[in-house]
mmCIF file of C-alpha atoms in Angstrom:
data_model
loop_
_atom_site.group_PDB
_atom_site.id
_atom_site.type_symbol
_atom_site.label_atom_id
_atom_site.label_comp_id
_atom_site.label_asym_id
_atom_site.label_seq_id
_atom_site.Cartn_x
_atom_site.Cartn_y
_atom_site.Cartn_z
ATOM 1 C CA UNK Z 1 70.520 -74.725 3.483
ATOM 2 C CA UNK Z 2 71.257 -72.117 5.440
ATOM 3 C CA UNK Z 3 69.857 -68.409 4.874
ATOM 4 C CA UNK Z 4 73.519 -67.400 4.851
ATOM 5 C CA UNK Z 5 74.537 -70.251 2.710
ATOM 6 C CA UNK Z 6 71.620 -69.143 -0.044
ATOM 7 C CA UNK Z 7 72.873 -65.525 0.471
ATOM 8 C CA UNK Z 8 76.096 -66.431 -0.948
ATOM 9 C CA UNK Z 9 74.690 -68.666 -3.230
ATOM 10 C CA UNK Z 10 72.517 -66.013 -4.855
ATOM 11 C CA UNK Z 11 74.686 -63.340 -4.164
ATOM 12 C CA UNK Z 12 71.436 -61.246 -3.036
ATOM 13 C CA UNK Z 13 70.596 -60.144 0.848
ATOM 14 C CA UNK Z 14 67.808 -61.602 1.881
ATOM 15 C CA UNK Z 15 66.746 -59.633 4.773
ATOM 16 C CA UNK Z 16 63.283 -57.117 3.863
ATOM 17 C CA UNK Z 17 60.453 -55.233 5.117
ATOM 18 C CA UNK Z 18 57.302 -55.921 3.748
ATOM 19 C CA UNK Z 19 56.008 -52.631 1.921
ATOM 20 C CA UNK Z 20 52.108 -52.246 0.027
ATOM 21 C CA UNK Z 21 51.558 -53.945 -3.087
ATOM 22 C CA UNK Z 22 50.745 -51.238 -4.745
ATOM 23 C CA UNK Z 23 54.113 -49.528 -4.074
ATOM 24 C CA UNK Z 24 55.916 -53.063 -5.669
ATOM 25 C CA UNK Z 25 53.576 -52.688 -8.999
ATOM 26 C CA UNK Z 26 54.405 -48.927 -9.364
ATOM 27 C CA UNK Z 27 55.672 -48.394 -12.884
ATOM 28 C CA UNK Z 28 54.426 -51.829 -14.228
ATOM 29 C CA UNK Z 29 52.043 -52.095 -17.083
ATOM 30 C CA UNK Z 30 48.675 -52.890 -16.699
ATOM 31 C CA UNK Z 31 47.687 -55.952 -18.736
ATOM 32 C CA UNK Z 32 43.566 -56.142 -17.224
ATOM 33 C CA UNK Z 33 41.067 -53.464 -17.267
ATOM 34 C CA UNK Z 34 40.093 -52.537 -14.021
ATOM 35 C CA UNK Z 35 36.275 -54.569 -14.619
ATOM 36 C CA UNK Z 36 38.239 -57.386 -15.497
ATOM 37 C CA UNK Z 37 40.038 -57.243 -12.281
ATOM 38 C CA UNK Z 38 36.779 -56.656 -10.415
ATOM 39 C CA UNK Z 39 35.436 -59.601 -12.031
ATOM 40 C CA UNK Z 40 38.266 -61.753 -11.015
ATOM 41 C CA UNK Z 41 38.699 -60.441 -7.353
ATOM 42 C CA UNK Z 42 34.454 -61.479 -7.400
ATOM 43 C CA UNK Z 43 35.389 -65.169 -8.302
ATOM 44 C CA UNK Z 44 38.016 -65.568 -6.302
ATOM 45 C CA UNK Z 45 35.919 -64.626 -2.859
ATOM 46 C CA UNK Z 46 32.764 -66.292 -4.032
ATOM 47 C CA UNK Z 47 34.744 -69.693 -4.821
ATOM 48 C CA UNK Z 48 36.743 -69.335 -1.241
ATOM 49 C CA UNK Z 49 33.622 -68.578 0.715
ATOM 50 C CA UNK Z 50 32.420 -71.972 -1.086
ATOM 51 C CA UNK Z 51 35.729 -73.460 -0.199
ATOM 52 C CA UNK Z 52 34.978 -72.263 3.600
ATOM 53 C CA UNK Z 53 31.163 -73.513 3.688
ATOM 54 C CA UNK Z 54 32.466 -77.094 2.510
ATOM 55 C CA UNK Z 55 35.933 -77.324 4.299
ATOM 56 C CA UNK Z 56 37.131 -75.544 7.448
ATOM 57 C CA UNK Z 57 39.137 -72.211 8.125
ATOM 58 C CA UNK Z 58 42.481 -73.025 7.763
ATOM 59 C CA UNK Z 59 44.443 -72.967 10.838
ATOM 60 C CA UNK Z 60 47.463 -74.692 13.099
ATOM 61 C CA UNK Z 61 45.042 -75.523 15.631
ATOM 62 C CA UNK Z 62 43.352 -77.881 14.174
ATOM 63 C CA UNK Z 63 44.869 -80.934 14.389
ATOM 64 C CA UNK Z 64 43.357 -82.105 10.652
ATOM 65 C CA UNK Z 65 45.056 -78.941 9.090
ATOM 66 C CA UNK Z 66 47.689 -80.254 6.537
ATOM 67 C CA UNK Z 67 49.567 -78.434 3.940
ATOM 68 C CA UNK Z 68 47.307 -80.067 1.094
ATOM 69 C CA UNK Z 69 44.436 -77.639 2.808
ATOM 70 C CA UNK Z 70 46.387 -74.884 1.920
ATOM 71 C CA UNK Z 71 47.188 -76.302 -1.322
ATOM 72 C CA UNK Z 72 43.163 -76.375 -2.146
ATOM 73 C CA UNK Z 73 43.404 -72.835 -1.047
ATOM 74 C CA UNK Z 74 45.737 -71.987 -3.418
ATOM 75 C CA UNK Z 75 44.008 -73.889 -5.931
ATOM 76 C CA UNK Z 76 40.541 -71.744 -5.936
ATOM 77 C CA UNK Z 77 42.181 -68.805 -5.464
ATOM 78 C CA UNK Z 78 44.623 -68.823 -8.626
ATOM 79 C CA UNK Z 79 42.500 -70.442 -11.169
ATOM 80 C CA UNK Z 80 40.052 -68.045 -11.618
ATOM 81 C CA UNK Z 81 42.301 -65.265 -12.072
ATOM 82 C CA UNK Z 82 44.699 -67.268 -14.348
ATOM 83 C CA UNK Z 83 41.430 -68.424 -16.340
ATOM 84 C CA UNK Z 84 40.388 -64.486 -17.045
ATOM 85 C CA UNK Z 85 44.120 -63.677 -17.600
ATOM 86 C CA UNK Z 86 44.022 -66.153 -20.524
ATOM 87 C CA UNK Z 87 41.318 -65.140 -21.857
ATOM 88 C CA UNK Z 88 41.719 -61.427 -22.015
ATOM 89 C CA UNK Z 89 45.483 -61.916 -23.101
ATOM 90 C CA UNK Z 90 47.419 -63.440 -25.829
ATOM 91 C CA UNK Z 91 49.562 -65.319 -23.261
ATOM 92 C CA UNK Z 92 49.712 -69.139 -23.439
ATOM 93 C CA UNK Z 93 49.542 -69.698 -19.618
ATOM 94 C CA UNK Z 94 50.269 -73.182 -18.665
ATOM 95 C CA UNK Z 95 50.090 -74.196 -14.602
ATOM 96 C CA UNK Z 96 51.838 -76.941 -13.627
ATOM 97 C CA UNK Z 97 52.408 -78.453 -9.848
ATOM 98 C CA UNK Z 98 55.432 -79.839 -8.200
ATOM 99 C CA UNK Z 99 57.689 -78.530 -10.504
ATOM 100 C CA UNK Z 100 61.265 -78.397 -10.194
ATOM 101 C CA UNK Z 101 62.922 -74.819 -11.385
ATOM 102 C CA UNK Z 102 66.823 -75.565 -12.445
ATOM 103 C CA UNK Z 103 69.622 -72.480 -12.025
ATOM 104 C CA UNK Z 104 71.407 -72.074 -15.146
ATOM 105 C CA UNK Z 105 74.113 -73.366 -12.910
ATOM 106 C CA UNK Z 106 72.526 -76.879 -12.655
ATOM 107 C CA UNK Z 107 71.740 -76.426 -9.237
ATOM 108 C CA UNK Z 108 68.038 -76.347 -7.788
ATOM 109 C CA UNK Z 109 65.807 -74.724 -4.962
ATOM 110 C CA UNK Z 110 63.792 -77.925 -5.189
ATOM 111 C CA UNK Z 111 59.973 -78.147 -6.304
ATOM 112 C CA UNK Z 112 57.684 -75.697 -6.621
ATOM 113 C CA UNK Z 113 53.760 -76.116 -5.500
ATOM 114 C CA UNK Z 114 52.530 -74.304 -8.640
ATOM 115 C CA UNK Z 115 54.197 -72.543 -10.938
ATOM 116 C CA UNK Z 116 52.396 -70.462 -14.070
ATOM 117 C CA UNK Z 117 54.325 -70.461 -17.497
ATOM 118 C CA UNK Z 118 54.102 -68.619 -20.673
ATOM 119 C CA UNK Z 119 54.613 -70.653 -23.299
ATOM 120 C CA UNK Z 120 56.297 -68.108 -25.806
ATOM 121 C CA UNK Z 121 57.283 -70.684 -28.545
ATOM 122 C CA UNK Z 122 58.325 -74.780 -29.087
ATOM 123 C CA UNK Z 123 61.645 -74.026 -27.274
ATOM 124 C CA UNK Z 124 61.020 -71.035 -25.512
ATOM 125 C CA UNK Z 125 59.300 -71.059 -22.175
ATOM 126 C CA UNK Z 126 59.080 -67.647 -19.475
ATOM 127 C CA UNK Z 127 58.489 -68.504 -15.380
ATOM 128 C CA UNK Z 128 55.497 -66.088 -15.056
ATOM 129 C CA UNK Z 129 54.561 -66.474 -11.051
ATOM 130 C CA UNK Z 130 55.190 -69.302 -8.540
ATOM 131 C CA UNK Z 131 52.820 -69.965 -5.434
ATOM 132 C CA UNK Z 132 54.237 -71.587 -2.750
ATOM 133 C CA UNK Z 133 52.004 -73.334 0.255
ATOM 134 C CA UNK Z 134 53.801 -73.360 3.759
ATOM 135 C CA UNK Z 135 52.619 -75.357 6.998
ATOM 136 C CA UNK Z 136 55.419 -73.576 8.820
ATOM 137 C CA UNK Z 137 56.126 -69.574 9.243
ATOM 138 C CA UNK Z 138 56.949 -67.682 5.839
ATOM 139 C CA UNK Z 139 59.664 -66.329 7.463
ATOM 140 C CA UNK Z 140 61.106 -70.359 7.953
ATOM 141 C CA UNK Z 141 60.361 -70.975 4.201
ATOM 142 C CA UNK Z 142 61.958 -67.966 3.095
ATOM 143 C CA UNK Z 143 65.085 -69.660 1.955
ATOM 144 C CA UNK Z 144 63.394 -72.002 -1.005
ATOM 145 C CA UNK Z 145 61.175 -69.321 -1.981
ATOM 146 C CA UNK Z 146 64.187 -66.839 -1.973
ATOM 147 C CA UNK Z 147 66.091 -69.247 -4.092
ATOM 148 C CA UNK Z 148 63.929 -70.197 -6.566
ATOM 149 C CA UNK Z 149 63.222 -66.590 -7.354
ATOM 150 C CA UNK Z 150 66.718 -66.527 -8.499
ATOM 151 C CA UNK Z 151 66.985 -69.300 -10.583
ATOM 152 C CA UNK Z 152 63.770 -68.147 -11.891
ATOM 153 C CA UNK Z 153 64.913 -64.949 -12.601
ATOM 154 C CA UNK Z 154 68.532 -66.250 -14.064
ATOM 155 C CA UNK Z 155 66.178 -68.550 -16.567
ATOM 156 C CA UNK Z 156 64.291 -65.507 -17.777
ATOM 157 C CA UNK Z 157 67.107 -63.750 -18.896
ATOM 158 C CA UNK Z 158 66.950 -61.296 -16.131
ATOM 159 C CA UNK Z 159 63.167 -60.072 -16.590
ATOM 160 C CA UNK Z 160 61.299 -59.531 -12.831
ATOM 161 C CA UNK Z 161 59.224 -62.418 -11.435
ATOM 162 C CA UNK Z 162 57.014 -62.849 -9.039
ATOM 163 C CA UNK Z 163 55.965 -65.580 -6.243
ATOM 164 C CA UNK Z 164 53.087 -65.549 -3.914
ATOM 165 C CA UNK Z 165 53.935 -67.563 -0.710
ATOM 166 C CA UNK Z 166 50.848 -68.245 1.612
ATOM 167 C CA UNK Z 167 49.743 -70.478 4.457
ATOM 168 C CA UNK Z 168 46.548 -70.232 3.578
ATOM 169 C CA UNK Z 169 44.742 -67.172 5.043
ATOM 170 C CA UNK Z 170 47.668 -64.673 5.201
ATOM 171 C CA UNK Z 171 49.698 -64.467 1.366
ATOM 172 C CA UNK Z 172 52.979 -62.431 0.877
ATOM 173 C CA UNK Z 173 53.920 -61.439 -2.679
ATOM 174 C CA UNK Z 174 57.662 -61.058 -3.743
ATOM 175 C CA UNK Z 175 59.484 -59.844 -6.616
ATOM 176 C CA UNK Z 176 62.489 -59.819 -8.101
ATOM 177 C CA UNK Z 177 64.873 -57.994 -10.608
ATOM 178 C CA UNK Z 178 68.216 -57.894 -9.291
ATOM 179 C CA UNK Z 179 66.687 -56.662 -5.802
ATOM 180 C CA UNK Z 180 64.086 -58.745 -3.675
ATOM 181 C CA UNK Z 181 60.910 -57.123 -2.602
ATOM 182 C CA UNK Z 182 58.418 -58.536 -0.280
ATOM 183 C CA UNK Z 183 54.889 -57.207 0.536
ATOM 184 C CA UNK Z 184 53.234 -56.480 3.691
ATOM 185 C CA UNK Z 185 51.197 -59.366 5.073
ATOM 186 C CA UNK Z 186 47.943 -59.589 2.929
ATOM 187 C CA UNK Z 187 45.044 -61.280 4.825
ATOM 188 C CA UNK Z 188 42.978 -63.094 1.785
ATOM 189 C CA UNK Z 189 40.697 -65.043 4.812
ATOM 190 C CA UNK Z 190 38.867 -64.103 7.333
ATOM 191 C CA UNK Z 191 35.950 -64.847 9.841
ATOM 192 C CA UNK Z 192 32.326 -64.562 8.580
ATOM 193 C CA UNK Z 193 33.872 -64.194 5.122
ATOM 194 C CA UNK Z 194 30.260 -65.222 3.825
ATOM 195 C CA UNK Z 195 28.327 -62.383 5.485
ATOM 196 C CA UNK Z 196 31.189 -59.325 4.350
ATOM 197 C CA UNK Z 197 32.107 -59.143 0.978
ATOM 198 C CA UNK Z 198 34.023 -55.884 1.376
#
């Protein structure tokens, strides 16, 4: 599909500039204390400077590099945070991979890497966040990601979501309410990682 095709399917522009996170999360309540969220950010670098001592750095150059390496990426970088979320919230997180997010119009954006639910009740479910892993450029993957935001957001009754879509070192986050907003490029990998925690 086309981007102009998923335009007029979603009825939503899809051209942005990537603006600071903190600008998107302006207004939004804080669910985590701020040690909390030092303590995750903590587990999160130690576990992907682990990641980097037994794998490689991710990168197009080397001719091993698969989208599954990103996917491990992805992996230790989520589950910490999701594991403190849990535990510091009443939310009944659930993660589940390769899922497939249907429009309320029966149509799909086709399957999701990982995608984090709140189980609200038996028949009751809420799309929290989606993390996508791309091999190619964001910008080339920006269609799906665009599109499943949508039908995300039309299965929520309209409440904003969020997806993170990375290719490993470099993540964008995007939201959506009605309006898409992207982030600038965040860098979550780097050289040396082990030596510079700041």
């Amino acid at each position: 599909m086309t981007i102009y095709e998923s335009e007029i399917r979603s009825n939503v522009r899809l051209i942005l500039l990537g603006i600071p996170v903190k600008q998107m999360l302006e207004g939004k309540s804080v669910l985590l204390g701020q040690d909390v969220i030092l303590k995750a950010k903590r587990k999160v670098y130690k576990g992907l400077v682990g990641y980097l001592d037994i794998g490689r750095y991710p990168t197009v150059a080397d001719p091993d590099f698969k989208e599954a390496n990103i996917n491990d990426l992805v992996a230790f970088t989520i589950y910490p945070i999701l594991a403190l979320f849990k535990h510091h919230t009443t939310w009944k997180l659930h993660l589940s991979r390769e899922k497939e997010i249907a429009s309320l119009y029966s149509s799909t954006s086709g399957m999701e890497e990982f995608v984090v639910m709140d189980y609200i009740s038996l028949n009751q479910t809420k799309y929290v966040l989606i993390v996508e892993a791309k091999k190619v450029s964001l910008g080339e993957a920006r269609t799906q990601y665009f599109l499943s935001m949508k039908d995300m957001w039309d299965c929520n009754s309209g409440s904003t979501v969020y997806e993170f879509v990375t290719m490993g070192d470099s993540w964008r986050m995007i939201s959506f309410d009605g309006k898409f907003k992207i982030s600038v490029k965040m860098e979550l990998l780097f050289d040396m990682m082990n030596e510079d925690e700041e």
